[in-house]
Amino acid sequence: MNNQKQQKPTLSGQRFKTRKRDEKERFDPTQFQDCIIQGLTETGTDLEAVAKFLDASGAKLDYRRYAETLFDILVAGGMLAPGGTLADDMMRTDVCVFAAQEDLETMQAFAQVFNKLIRRYKYLEKGFEDEVKKLLLFLKGFSESERNKLAMLTGVLLANGTLNASILNSLYNENLVKEGVSAAFAVKLFKSWINEKDINAVAASLRKVSMDNRLMELFPANKQSVEHFTKYFTEAGLKELSEYVRNQQTIGARKELQKELQEQMSRGDPFKDIILYVKEEMKKNNIPEPVVIGIVWSSVMSTVEWNKKEELVAEQAIKHLKQYSPLLAAFTTQGQSELTLLLKIQEYCYDNIHFMKAFQKIVVLFYKAEVLSEEPILKWYKDAHVAKGKSVFLEQMKKFVEWLKNAEEESESEAEEGEDSP
């Protein structure tokens, strides 16, 4: 029994010793780097062979622990020190992104290498995302050519879904923005991204991570304007991105206008103050009147709790809209604005079933209050209406339209008689 007791610590000690030795050999980043670089040197610049080597090596080497080292090598040729420089005493390889040709086709081929590797070893996804975020923060430490290659590669990887657009957060780093590095990098990145997909796909990816309204942050605070962004990216050959940002800003300004408008109405601010505010916003954000009348209409209709009974809602609507007619009239100075308002009324009455019988009464009210005039009403009736509730609303408007036509004919004949008289 004594012998057995003496043997136990010896056996467990041997196991523990072996495990320690294995750990030391296995978790040495330099040894890991040497293995990868040696393999890449043997495969050469044939990226198909590189992909196969990386696929096979994952079974023997600890990719999970040394993902950062692996991606440093594939991008920069060796392990990166803080700031983005390569350590002088470390092995390097030219089989990497930074040593490759600076063109989109080469970067597309490298993207395939990363794609295959991450598809094969799914656990590398997070490590690769972290690596790219780090590389973007190191941009100042890279040469212009290296930055261009990384930008093109990142654009392709964003397009094929290997990377998530949230990595772009790194570009909003204050120092990178201040020195113009972020904006220049973004040009190359978006060019390759849009080349792979289109602006709609890019926009959808940005929206998914709430990045669609942040692109102007690529510039310092004193240059964060639609005009500066549009000029910079249009001159760089990215007109579609410029237009997208301009539209985003317009949408944002319109939402803000509607929100403020509703608040002013609920407070009961005087119409002259509301009109002045809206006209200033129109000028500042370049919002055309036909768009504004749609916003004003929506705001007016959302300030009241409507009766659920169809026979009572028409009376309630007329009373409410009569009160707001001067406000609406201020933004129907163009025929197109009047037509837009007519279509908004049609859509509203169709979408809110209790209003189906109120359409004609609203239009007549607005005609009498000089919010609407004959010509847009006749045009709407003839061919400018939409399909929603068309047959019901055209039937409602039939007698009023006939009256308008007769009134128009009478005024024309009176005008002719006036011209003929001496």
CSV table of C-alpha atoms in Angstrom, one decimal:
chain,number,residue,atom,x,y,z
A,1,MET,CA,0.0,0.0,0.0
A,2,ASN,CA,2.9,2.3,0.8
A,3,ASN,CA,4.3,1.6,-2.6
A,4,GLN,CA,1.1,2.6,-4.3
A,5,LYS,CA,0.9,5.9,-2.4
A,6,GLN,CA,4.5,6.7,-3.5
A,7,GLN,CA,3.7,6.0,-7.2
A,8,LYS,CA,0.7,8.3,-7.5
A,9,PRO,CA,2.5,11.6,-7.2
A,10,THR,CA,5.1,10.4,-9.6
A,11,LEU,CA,2.6,9.5,-12.3
A,12,SER,CA,0.5,12.7,-11.9
A,13,GLY,CA,3.7,14.7,-11.8
A,14,GLN,CA,4.8,13.2,-15.1
A,15,ARG,CA,1.5,14.1,-16.8
A,16,PHE,CA,1.5,17.6,-15.5
A,17,LYS,CA,5.1,18.1,-16.8
A,18,THR,CA,4.3,16.8,-20.2
A,19,ARG,CA,1.2,19.1,-20.4
A,20,LYS,CA,3.3,22.1,-19.4
A,21,ARG,CA,5.9,21.4,-22.1
A,22,ASP,CA,3.3,21.0,-24.7
A,23,GLU,CA,1.6,24.2,-23.7
A,24,LYS,CA,4.9,26.1,-24.0
A,25,GLU,CA,5.6,24.8,-27.5
A,26,ARG,CA,2.0,25.2,-28.6
A,27,PHE,CA,1.3,28.8,-27.4
A,28,ASP,CA,4.4,30.5,-28.6
A,29,PRO,CA,3.3,33.3,-31.1
A,30,THR,CA,6.8,33.4,-32.7
A,31,GLN,CA,6.8,29.7,-33.4
A,32,PHE,CA,3.2,30.0,-34.8
A,33,GLN,CA,4.4,32.9,-37.0
A,34,ASP,CA,7.4,31.0,-38.2
A,35,CYS,CA,5.2,28.0,-39.2
A,36,ILE,CA,2.8,30.2,-41.1
A,37,ILE,CA,5.5,32.3,-42.9
A,38,GLN,CA,7.4,29.1,-43.8
A,39,GLY,CA,4.3,27.6,-45.3
A,40,LEU,CA,3.5,30.8,-47.3
A,41,THR,CA,7.1,31.0,-48.5
A,42,GLU,CA,6.7,27.5,-49.9
A,43,THR,CA,3.4,28.2,-51.6
A,44,GLY,CA,4.6,31.4,-53.2
A,45,THR,CA,2.1,34.0,-54.6
A,46,ASP,CA,-0.3,31.3,-56.0
A,47,LEU,CA,-3.4,32.3,-53.9
A,48,GLU,CA,-5.2,29.0,-54.6
A,49,ALA,CA,-2.2,27.2,-53.0
A,50,VAL,CA,-2.2,29.7,-50.1
A,51,ALA,CA,-5.9,29.0,-49.4
A,52,LYS,CA,-5.2,25.3,-49.4
A,53,PHE,CA,-2.2,25.6,-47.1
A,54,LEU,CA,-4.3,27.8,-44.7
A,55,ASP,CA,-7.1,25.3,-44.8
A,56,ALA,CA,-4.8,22.3,-44.0
A,57,SER,CA,-2.8,24.2,-41.3
A,58,GLY,CA,-5.9,24.9,-39.2
A,59,ALA,CA,-6.0,21.3,-38.2
A,60,LYS,CA,-2.4,21.4,-36.8
A,61,LEU,CA,-2.0,25.0,-35.6
A,62,ASP,CA,-4.0,26.9,-33.0
A,63,TYR,CA,-5.9,29.5,-35.1
A,64,ARG,CA,-8.3,30.2,-32.3
A,65,ARG,CA,-5.6,31.4,-29.9
A,66,TYR,CA,-3.5,33.2,-32.5
A,67,ALA,CA,-6.1,34.6,-34.9
A,68,GLU,CA,-4.5,38.1,-34.6
A,69,THR,CA,-1.0,36.8,-35.5
A,70,LEU,CA,-2.5,34.9,-38.4
A,71,PHE,CA,-4.3,37.9,-39.9
A,72,ASP,CA,-1.4,40.3,-39.2
A,73,ILE,CA,0.8,38.0,-41.4
A,74,LEU,CA,-1.8,37.7,-44.2
A,75,VAL,CA,-2.3,41.4,-44.3
A,76,ALA,CA,1.1,42.9,-43.4
A,77,GLY,CA,3.6,40.0,-43.8
A,78,GLY,CA,4.4,39.6,-40.1
A,79,MET,CA,3.3,40.4,-36.6
A,80,LEU,CA,2.4,44.1,-36.1
A,81,ALA,CA,3.6,46.2,-33.2
A,82,PRO,CA,1.3,48.8,-31.7
A,83,GLY,CA,0.9,51.6,-34.3
A,84,GLY,CA,1.1,49.3,-37.3
A,85,THR,CA,4.9,48.8,-37.7
A,86,LEU,CA,6.5,45.4,-38.4
A,87,ALA,CA,9.0,44.3,-35.7
A,88,ASP,CA,12.6,44.4,-37.2
A,89,ASP,CA,13.7,41.1,-35.6
A,90,MET,CA,10.7,39.1,-36.8
A,91,MET,CA,10.4,36.9,-39.9
A,92,ARG,CA,8.4,38.4,-42.8
A,93,THR,CA,6.7,37.2,-45.9
A,94,ASP,CA,5.9,38.9,-49.2
A,95,VAL,CA,2.8,36.6,-49.6
A,96,CYS,CA,0.5,39.2,-48.0
A,97,VAL,CA,-1.9,42.0,-49.0
A,98,PHE,CA,0.6,44.8,-48.4
A,99,ALA,CA,3.2,43.3,-50.7
A,100,ALA,CA,0.7,42.5,-53.5
A,101,GLN,CA,-0.1,44.6,-56.6
A,102,GLU,CA,-2.2,47.6,-55.9
A,103,ASP,CA,-5.3,46.8,-58.0
A,104,LEU,CA,-8.9,45.7,-57.4
A,105,GLU,CA,-8.5,42.3,-59.2
A,106,THR,CA,-5.6,41.3,-56.8
A,107,MET,CA,-7.6,42.5,-53.8
A,108,GLN,CA,-10.6,40.5,-55.0
A,109,ALA,CA,-8.4,37.4,-55.1
A,110,PHE,CA,-7.1,38.0,-51.6
A,111,ALA,CA,-10.7,38.5,-50.4
A,112,GLN,CA,-11.4,35.0,-51.6
A,113,VAL,CA,-8.5,33.7,-49.4
A,114,PHE,CA,-10.0,35.3,-46.3
A,115,ASN,CA,-13.5,34.2,-47.4
A,116,LYS,CA,-12.5,30.5,-47.7
A,117,LEU,CA,-10.5,30.6,-44.5
A,118,ILE,CA,-13.4,32.1,-42.4
A,119,ARG,CA,-16.0,29.8,-44.0
A,120,ARG,CA,-13.8,26.8,-43.1
A,121,TYR,CA,-13.0,28.0,-39.6
A,122,LYS,CA,-16.2,29.9,-38.5
A,123,TYR,CA,-14.7,30.8,-35.1
A,124,LEU,CA,-12.3,33.2,-36.9
A,125,GLU,CA,-15.1,35.6,-37.8
A,126,LYS,CA,-14.9,37.6,-34.6
A,127,GLY,CA,-11.1,37.6,-34.6
A,128,PHE,CA,-11.0,38.8,-38.2
A,129,GLU,CA,-13.5,41.6,-37.4
A,130,ASP,CA,-11.4,42.7,-34.5
A,131,GLU,CA,-8.3,42.6,-36.7
A,132,VAL,CA,-9.8,44.9,-39.3
A,133,LYS,CA,-11.0,47.3,-36.6
A,134,LYS,CA,-7.4,47.4,-35.3
A,135,LEU,CA,-5.9,47.8,-38.8
A,136,LEU,CA,-8.1,50.8,-39.5
A,137,LEU,CA,-6.9,52.4,-36.2
A,138,PHE,CA,-3.3,51.8,-37.4
A,139,LEU,CA,-3.8,53.5,-40.8
A,140,LYS,CA,-1.4,56.3,-40.1
A,141,GLY,CA,1.4,53.7,-39.6
A,142,PHE,CA,0.9,52.3,-43.2
A,143,SER,CA,2.1,53.8,-46.5
A,144,GLU,CA,-0.5,55.3,-48.9
A,145,SER,CA,-0.2,52.2,-51.1
A,146,GLU,CA,-0.8,49.9,-48.2
A,147,ARG,CA,-3.8,51.9,-47.1
A,148,ASN,CA,-5.2,51.8,-50.7
A,149,LYS,CA,-4.9,48.0,-50.8
A,150,LEU,CA,-6.5,47.6,-47.4
A,151,ALA,CA,-9.4,49.9,-48.4
A,152,MET,CA,-10.1,48.0,-51.6
A,153,LEU,CA,-9.9,44.6,-49.7
A,154,THR,CA,-12.2,45.9,-47.0
A,155,GLY,CA,-14.7,47.1,-49.6
A,156,VAL,CA,-14.8,43.7,-51.3
A,157,LEU,CA,-15.2,41.9,-47.9
A,158,LEU,CA,-18.0,44.2,-46.9
A,159,ALA,CA,-19.7,43.5,-50.2
A,160,ASN,CA,-19.5,39.7,-49.9
A,161,GLY,CA,-20.7,39.8,-46.2
A,162,THR,CA,-17.4,38.5,-44.7
A,163,LEU,CA,-17.3,41.8,-42.7
A,164,ASN,CA,-20.0,43.8,-41.0
A,165,ALA,CA,-20.3,47.5,-41.7
A,166,SER,CA,-19.8,48.2,-37.9
A,167,ILE,CA,-16.0,48.0,-38.5
A,168,LEU,CA,-16.3,51.5,-40.1
A,169,ASN,CA,-16.6,52.9,-36.5
A,170,SER,CA,-12.8,52.8,-36.4
A,171,LEU,CA,-12.6,55.4,-39.2
A,172,TYR,CA,-14.3,58.0,-36.9
A,173,ASN,CA,-11.1,58.1,-34.8
A,174,GLU,CA,-10.4,61.7,-34.1
A,175,ASN,CA,-6.8,61.7,-35.3
A,176,LEU,CA,-7.6,59.8,-38.5
A,177,VAL,CA,-10.4,62.2,-39.3
A,178,LYS,CA,-8.3,65.3,-38.4
A,179,GLU,CA,-5.5,64.4,-40.8
A,180,GLY,CA,-7.9,63.4,-43.7
A,181,VAL,CA,-6.8,59.8,-43.6
A,182,SER,CA,-10.4,58.5,-42.9
A,183,ALA,CA,-12.0,60.4,-45.9
A,184,ALA,CA,-9.2,59.3,-48.3
A,185,PHE,CA,-9.5,55.7,-47.1
A,186,ALA,CA,-13.3,55.8,-47.4
A,187,VAL,CA,-13.1,56.8,-51.1
A,188,LYS,CA,-11.2,53.7,-52.0
A,189,LEU,CA,-13.3,51.5,-49.8
A,190,PHE,CA,-16.7,52.7,-51.1
A,191,LYS,CA,-15.5,52.5,-54.7
A,192,SER,CA,-14.7,48.8,-54.4
A,193,TRP,CA,-17.8,48.1,-52.3
A,194,ILE,CA,-20.1,49.8,-54.8
A,195,ASN,CA,-18.2,48.1,-57.7
A,196,GLU,CA,-19.1,44.7,-56.1
A,197,LYS,CA,-22.7,45.6,-55.3
A,198,ASP,CA,-24.6,48.9,-55.8
A,199,ILE,CA,-25.4,51.9,-53.7
A,200,ASN,CA,-28.7,50.4,-52.6
A,201,ALA,CA,-27.0,47.3,-51.1
A,202,VAL,CA,-24.4,49.5,-49.5
A,203,ALA,CA,-27.1,51.7,-48.0
A,204,ALA,CA,-28.9,48.7,-46.6
A,205,SER,CA,-25.7,47.5,-44.9
A,206,LEU,CA,-25.1,50.9,-43.4
A,207,ARG,CA,-28.7,51.2,-42.2
A,208,LYS,CA,-28.5,47.8,-40.5
A,209,VAL,CA,-25.7,49.1,-38.1
A,210,SER,CA,-27.1,52.7,-37.8
A,211,MET,CA,-24.2,54.0,-39.8
A,212,ASP,CA,-26.3,55.6,-42.6
A,213,ASN,CA,-26.5,59.0,-40.9
A,214,ARG,CA,-22.9,59.1,-39.7
A,215,LEU,CA,-20.9,59.4,-42.9
A,216,MET,CA,-20.3,63.1,-42.6
A,217,GLU,CA,-18.3,62.3,-39.4
A,218,LEU,CA,-15.5,61.2,-41.8
A,219,PHE,CA,-14.6,64.9,-41.8
A,220,PRO,CA,-13.7,67.3,-39.0
A,221,ALA,CA,-16.6,69.1,-37.3
A,222,ASN,CA,-15.9,72.4,-39.2
A,223,LYS,CA,-16.3,70.5,-42.5
A,224,GLN,CA,-19.4,68.3,-41.7
A,225,SER,CA,-21.8,69.8,-44.2
A,226,VAL,CA,-23.7,68.2,-47.1
A,227,GLU,CA,-22.0,70.6,-49.5
A,228,HIS,CA,-18.4,69.6,-48.4
A,229,PHE,CA,-19.2,65.9,-48.4
A,230,THR,CA,-20.9,66.1,-51.9
A,231,LYS,CA,-18.0,68.1,-53.4
A,232,TYR,CA,-15.3,65.8,-52.0
A,233,PHE,CA,-16.9,62.5,-52.9
A,234,THR,CA,-18.3,63.6,-56.3
A,235,GLU,CA,-14.8,64.9,-57.3
A,236,ALA,CA,-13.4,61.5,-56.2
A,237,GLY,CA,-15.9,59.8,-58.6
A,238,LEU,CA,-18.5,58.7,-56.1
A,239,LYS,CA,-21.5,60.7,-57.2
A,240,GLU,CA,-24.0,58.0,-56.1
A,241,LEU,CA,-22.6,58.1,-52.5
A,242,SER,CA,-22.9,61.9,-52.5
A,243,GLU,CA,-26.5,61.8,-53.7
A,244,TYR,CA,-27.2,59.1,-51.1
A,245,VAL,CA,-25.9,61.3,-48.2
A,246,ARG,CA,-27.7,64.3,-49.6
A,247,ASN,CA,-31.0,62.3,-49.6
A,248,GLN,CA,-30.3,61.0,-46.1
A,249,GLN,CA,-29.8,64.5,-44.8
A,250,THR,CA,-33.0,65.7,-46.6
A,251,ILE,CA,-35.0,62.8,-45.0
A,252,GLY,CA,-33.5,63.6,-41.6
A,253,ALA,CA,-34.4,67.3,-42.0
A,254,ARG,CA,-38.0,66.4,-43.1
A,255,LYS,CA,-38.5,64.2,-40.1
A,256,GLU,CA,-37.2,66.9,-37.8
A,257,LEU,CA,-39.5,69.4,-39.5
A,258,GLN,CA,-42.5,67.3,-39.0
A,259,LYS,CA,-41.7,66.6,-35.3
A,260,GLU,CA,-41.2,70.3,-34.6
A,261,LEU,CA,-44.3,71.2,-36.6
A,262,GLN,CA,-46.4,68.9,-34.5
A,263,GLU,CA,-45.0,70.3,-31.3
A,264,GLN,CA,-45.7,73.9,-32.4
A,265,MET,CA,-49.3,72.9,-33.3
A,266,SER,CA,-49.9,71.1,-30.0
A,267,ARG,CA,-48.7,74.2,-28.2
A,268,GLY,CA,-51.0,76.3,-30.2
A,269,ASP,CA,-48.3,78.6,-31.6
A,270,PRO,CA,-49.6,81.4,-33.9
A,271,PHE,CA,-49.8,80.4,-37.6
A,272,LYS,CA,-47.6,83.3,-38.6
A,273,ASP,CA,-44.8,82.0,-36.4
A,274,ILE,CA,-45.3,78.4,-37.7
A,275,ILE,CA,-45.2,79.6,-41.3
A,276,LEU,CA,-42.1,81.6,-40.7
A,277,TYR,CA,-40.3,78.6,-39.1
A,278,VAL,CA,-41.3,76.3,-41.9
A,279,LYS,CA,-40.2,78.7,-44.6
A,280,GLU,CA,-36.8,79.1,-42.9
A,281,GLU,CA,-36.4,75.3,-42.8
A,282,MET,CA,-37.4,75.0,-46.5
A,283,LYS,CA,-34.6,77.5,-47.4
A,284,LYS,CA,-32.0,76.0,-45.1
A,285,ASN,CA,-32.5,72.4,-46.1
A,286,ASN,CA,-33.6,73.0,-49.7
A,287,ILE,CA,-37.0,71.3,-49.2
A,288,PRO,CA,-39.4,72.0,-52.1
A,289,GLU,CA,-42.9,73.2,-51.4
A,290,PRO,CA,-44.7,70.1,-52.7
A,291,VAL,CA,-42.8,68.1,-50.1
A,292,VAL,CA,-43.6,70.6,-47.4
A,293,ILE,CA,-47.4,70.6,-48.0
A,294,GLY,CA,-47.3,66.8,-47.5
A,295,ILE,CA,-45.5,67.3,-44.1
A,296,VAL,CA,-48.0,70.1,-43.1
A,297,TRP,CA,-51.0,67.9,-44.0
A,298,SER,CA,-49.7,64.9,-42.0
A,299,SER,CA,-49.0,67.1,-39.1
A,300,VAL,CA,-52.4,68.8,-39.2
A,301,MET,CA,-54.2,65.4,-39.3
A,302,SER,CA,-52.1,63.9,-36.5
A,303,THR,CA,-52.9,66.7,-33.9
A,304,VAL,CA,-56.5,65.4,-33.2
A,305,GLU,CA,-58.2,62.3,-31.9
A,306,TRP,CA,-60.7,61.4,-34.6
A,307,ASN,CA,-64.2,60.1,-34.0
A,308,LYS,CA,-64.6,56.4,-34.8
A,309,LYS,CA,-68.2,57.0,-36.2
A,310,GLU,CA,-68.2,57.7,-40.0
A,311,GLU,CA,-71.3,60.0,-39.8
A,312,LEU,CA,-69.5,62.3,-37.2
A,313,VAL,CA,-65.9,62.3,-38.5
A,314,ALA,CA,-66.7,64.3,-41.6
A,315,GLU,CA,-68.2,67.1,-39.5
A,316,GLN,CA,-65.2,67.0,-37.1
A,317,ALA,CA,-62.7,67.0,-40.1
A,318,ILE,CA,-64.3,70.0,-41.7
A,319,LYS,CA,-64.3,72.0,-38.5
A,320,HIS,CA,-60.6,71.1,-37.8
A,321,LEU,CA,-59.4,71.7,-41.3
A,322,LYS,CA,-61.2,75.0,-41.6
A,323,GLN,CA,-59.2,76.2,-38.6
A,324,TYR,CA,-55.9,75.1,-40.3
A,325,SER,CA,-56.7,76.3,-43.8
A,326,PRO,CA,-54.6,79.5,-43.6
A,327,LEU,CA,-51.6,77.3,-42.6
A,328,LEU,CA,-52.1,74.9,-45.5
A,329,ALA,CA,-52.8,77.8,-48.0
A,330,ALA,CA,-49.3,79.3,-47.2
A,331,PHE,CA,-47.7,76.2,-48.8
A,332,THR,CA,-49.9,75.7,-51.9
A,333,THR,CA,-48.6,78.6,-54.0
A,334,GLN,CA,-47.6,76.2,-56.8
A,335,GLY,CA,-49.9,74.0,-58.9
A,336,GLN,CA,-47.7,71.0,-58.1
A,337,SER,CA,-48.1,71.6,-54.3
A,338,GLU,CA,-51.9,71.7,-54.8
A,339,LEU,CA,-51.8,68.4,-56.7
A,340,THR,CA,-49.6,66.8,-54.0
A,341,LEU,CA,-52.1,67.9,-51.3
A,342,LEU,CA,-55.0,66.4,-53.3
A,343,LEU,CA,-53.2,63.1,-53.6
A,344,LYS,CA,-52.4,63.2,-49.8
A,345,ILE,CA,-56.1,63.8,-49.0
A,346,GLN,CA,-57.0,60.9,-51.4
A,347,GLU,CA,-54.6,58.5,-49.7
A,348,TYR,CA,-55.5,59.6,-46.2
A,349,CYS,CA,-59.3,59.1,-46.8
A,350,TYR,CA,-58.6,55.7,-48.4
A,351,ASP,CA,-56.2,54.5,-45.6
A,352,ASN,CA,-58.6,55.7,-42.9
A,353,ILE,CA,-61.9,54.1,-43.8
A,354,HIS,CA,-64.0,56.4,-41.6
A,355,PHE,CA,-62.9,59.3,-44.0
A,356,MET,CA,-64.1,57.6,-47.2
A,357,LYS,CA,-67.2,59.8,-47.5
A,358,ALA,CA,-65.4,62.9,-46.4
A,359,PHE,CA,-63.1,63.3,-49.4
A,360,GLN,CA,-65.3,65.6,-51.5
A,361,LYS,CA,-66.3,67.8,-48.5
A,362,ILE,CA,-62.6,68.4,-47.6
A,363,VAL,CA,-61.8,69.3,-51.3
A,364,VAL,CA,-64.7,71.7,-51.5
A,365,LEU,CA,-63.7,73.3,-48.1
A,366,PHE,CA,-60.2,73.8,-49.4
A,367,TYR,CA,-61.5,75.3,-52.7
A,368,LYS,CA,-63.6,77.8,-50.8
A,369,ALA,CA,-60.7,78.6,-48.4
A,370,GLU,CA,-58.4,79.1,-51.5
A,371,VAL,CA,-56.1,76.3,-50.4
A,372,LEU,CA,-56.9,74.6,-53.8
A,373,SER,CA,-57.8,76.1,-57.2
A,374,GLU,CA,-59.8,74.8,-60.2
A,375,GLU,CA,-56.9,73.7,-62.4
A,376,PRO,CA,-55.2,71.2,-60.1
A,377,ILE,CA,-58.7,69.8,-59.0
A,378,LEU,CA,-59.6,69.2,-62.7
A,379,LYS,CA,-56.2,67.7,-63.5
A,380,TRP,CA,-56.5,65.4,-60.5
A,381,TYR,CA,-60.0,64.3,-61.7
A,382,LYS,CA,-58.9,63.8,-65.3
A,383,ASP,CA,-55.7,61.8,-64.9
A,384,ALA,CA,-53.5,62.7,-61.9
A,385,HIS,CA,-55.4,60.7,-59.2
A,386,VAL,CA,-54.0,57.5,-57.8
A,387,ALA,CA,-55.7,54.0,-57.7
A,388,LYS,CA,-56.6,54.1,-54.0
A,389,GLY,CA,-60.4,54.4,-53.8
A,390,LYS,CA,-60.4,55.9,-57.3
A,391,SER,CA,-64.0,54.9,-58.3
A,392,VAL,CA,-65.5,56.1,-55.0
A,393,PHE,CA,-63.7,59.5,-54.9
A,394,LEU,CA,-64.3,60.2,-58.7
A,395,GLU,CA,-68.0,59.5,-58.2
A,396,GLN,CA,-68.0,61.8,-55.1
A,397,MET,CA,-66.3,64.6,-57.1
A,398,LYS,CA,-68.4,64.3,-60.3
A,399,LYS,CA,-71.0,67.0,-59.6
A,400,PHE,CA,-68.4,69.4,-58.1
A,401,VAL,CA,-66.1,69.0,-61.1
A,402,GLU,CA,-69.0,69.6,-63.5
A,403,TRP,CA,-69.8,72.8,-61.6
A,404,LEU,CA,-66.2,73.9,-61.8
A,405,LYS,CA,-66.1,73.3,-65.6
A,406,ASN,CA,-69.3,75.3,-66.1
A,407,ALA,CA,-68.0,78.1,-63.9
A,408,GLU,CA,-64.7,78.1,-65.9
A,409,GLU,CA,-66.6,78.2,-69.2
A,410,GLU,CA,-68.8,81.1,-68.0
A,411,SER,CA,-65.8,83.1,-66.8
A,412,GLU,CA,-64.1,82.5,-70.2
A,413,SER,CA,-67.2,83.7,-72.1
A,414,GLU,CA,-67.5,86.7,-69.9
A,415,ALA,CA,-63.9,87.5,-70.5
A,416,GLU,CA,-64.4,87.2,-74.3
A,417,GLU,CA,-67.4,89.5,-74.1
A,418,GLY,CA,-65.4,92.0,-72.2
A,419,GLU,CA,-62.7,92.0,-74.9
A,420,ASP,CA,-65.2,92.5,-77.7
A,421,SER,CA,-67.0,95.4,-76.0
A,422,PRO,CA,-65.8,98.9,-77.1
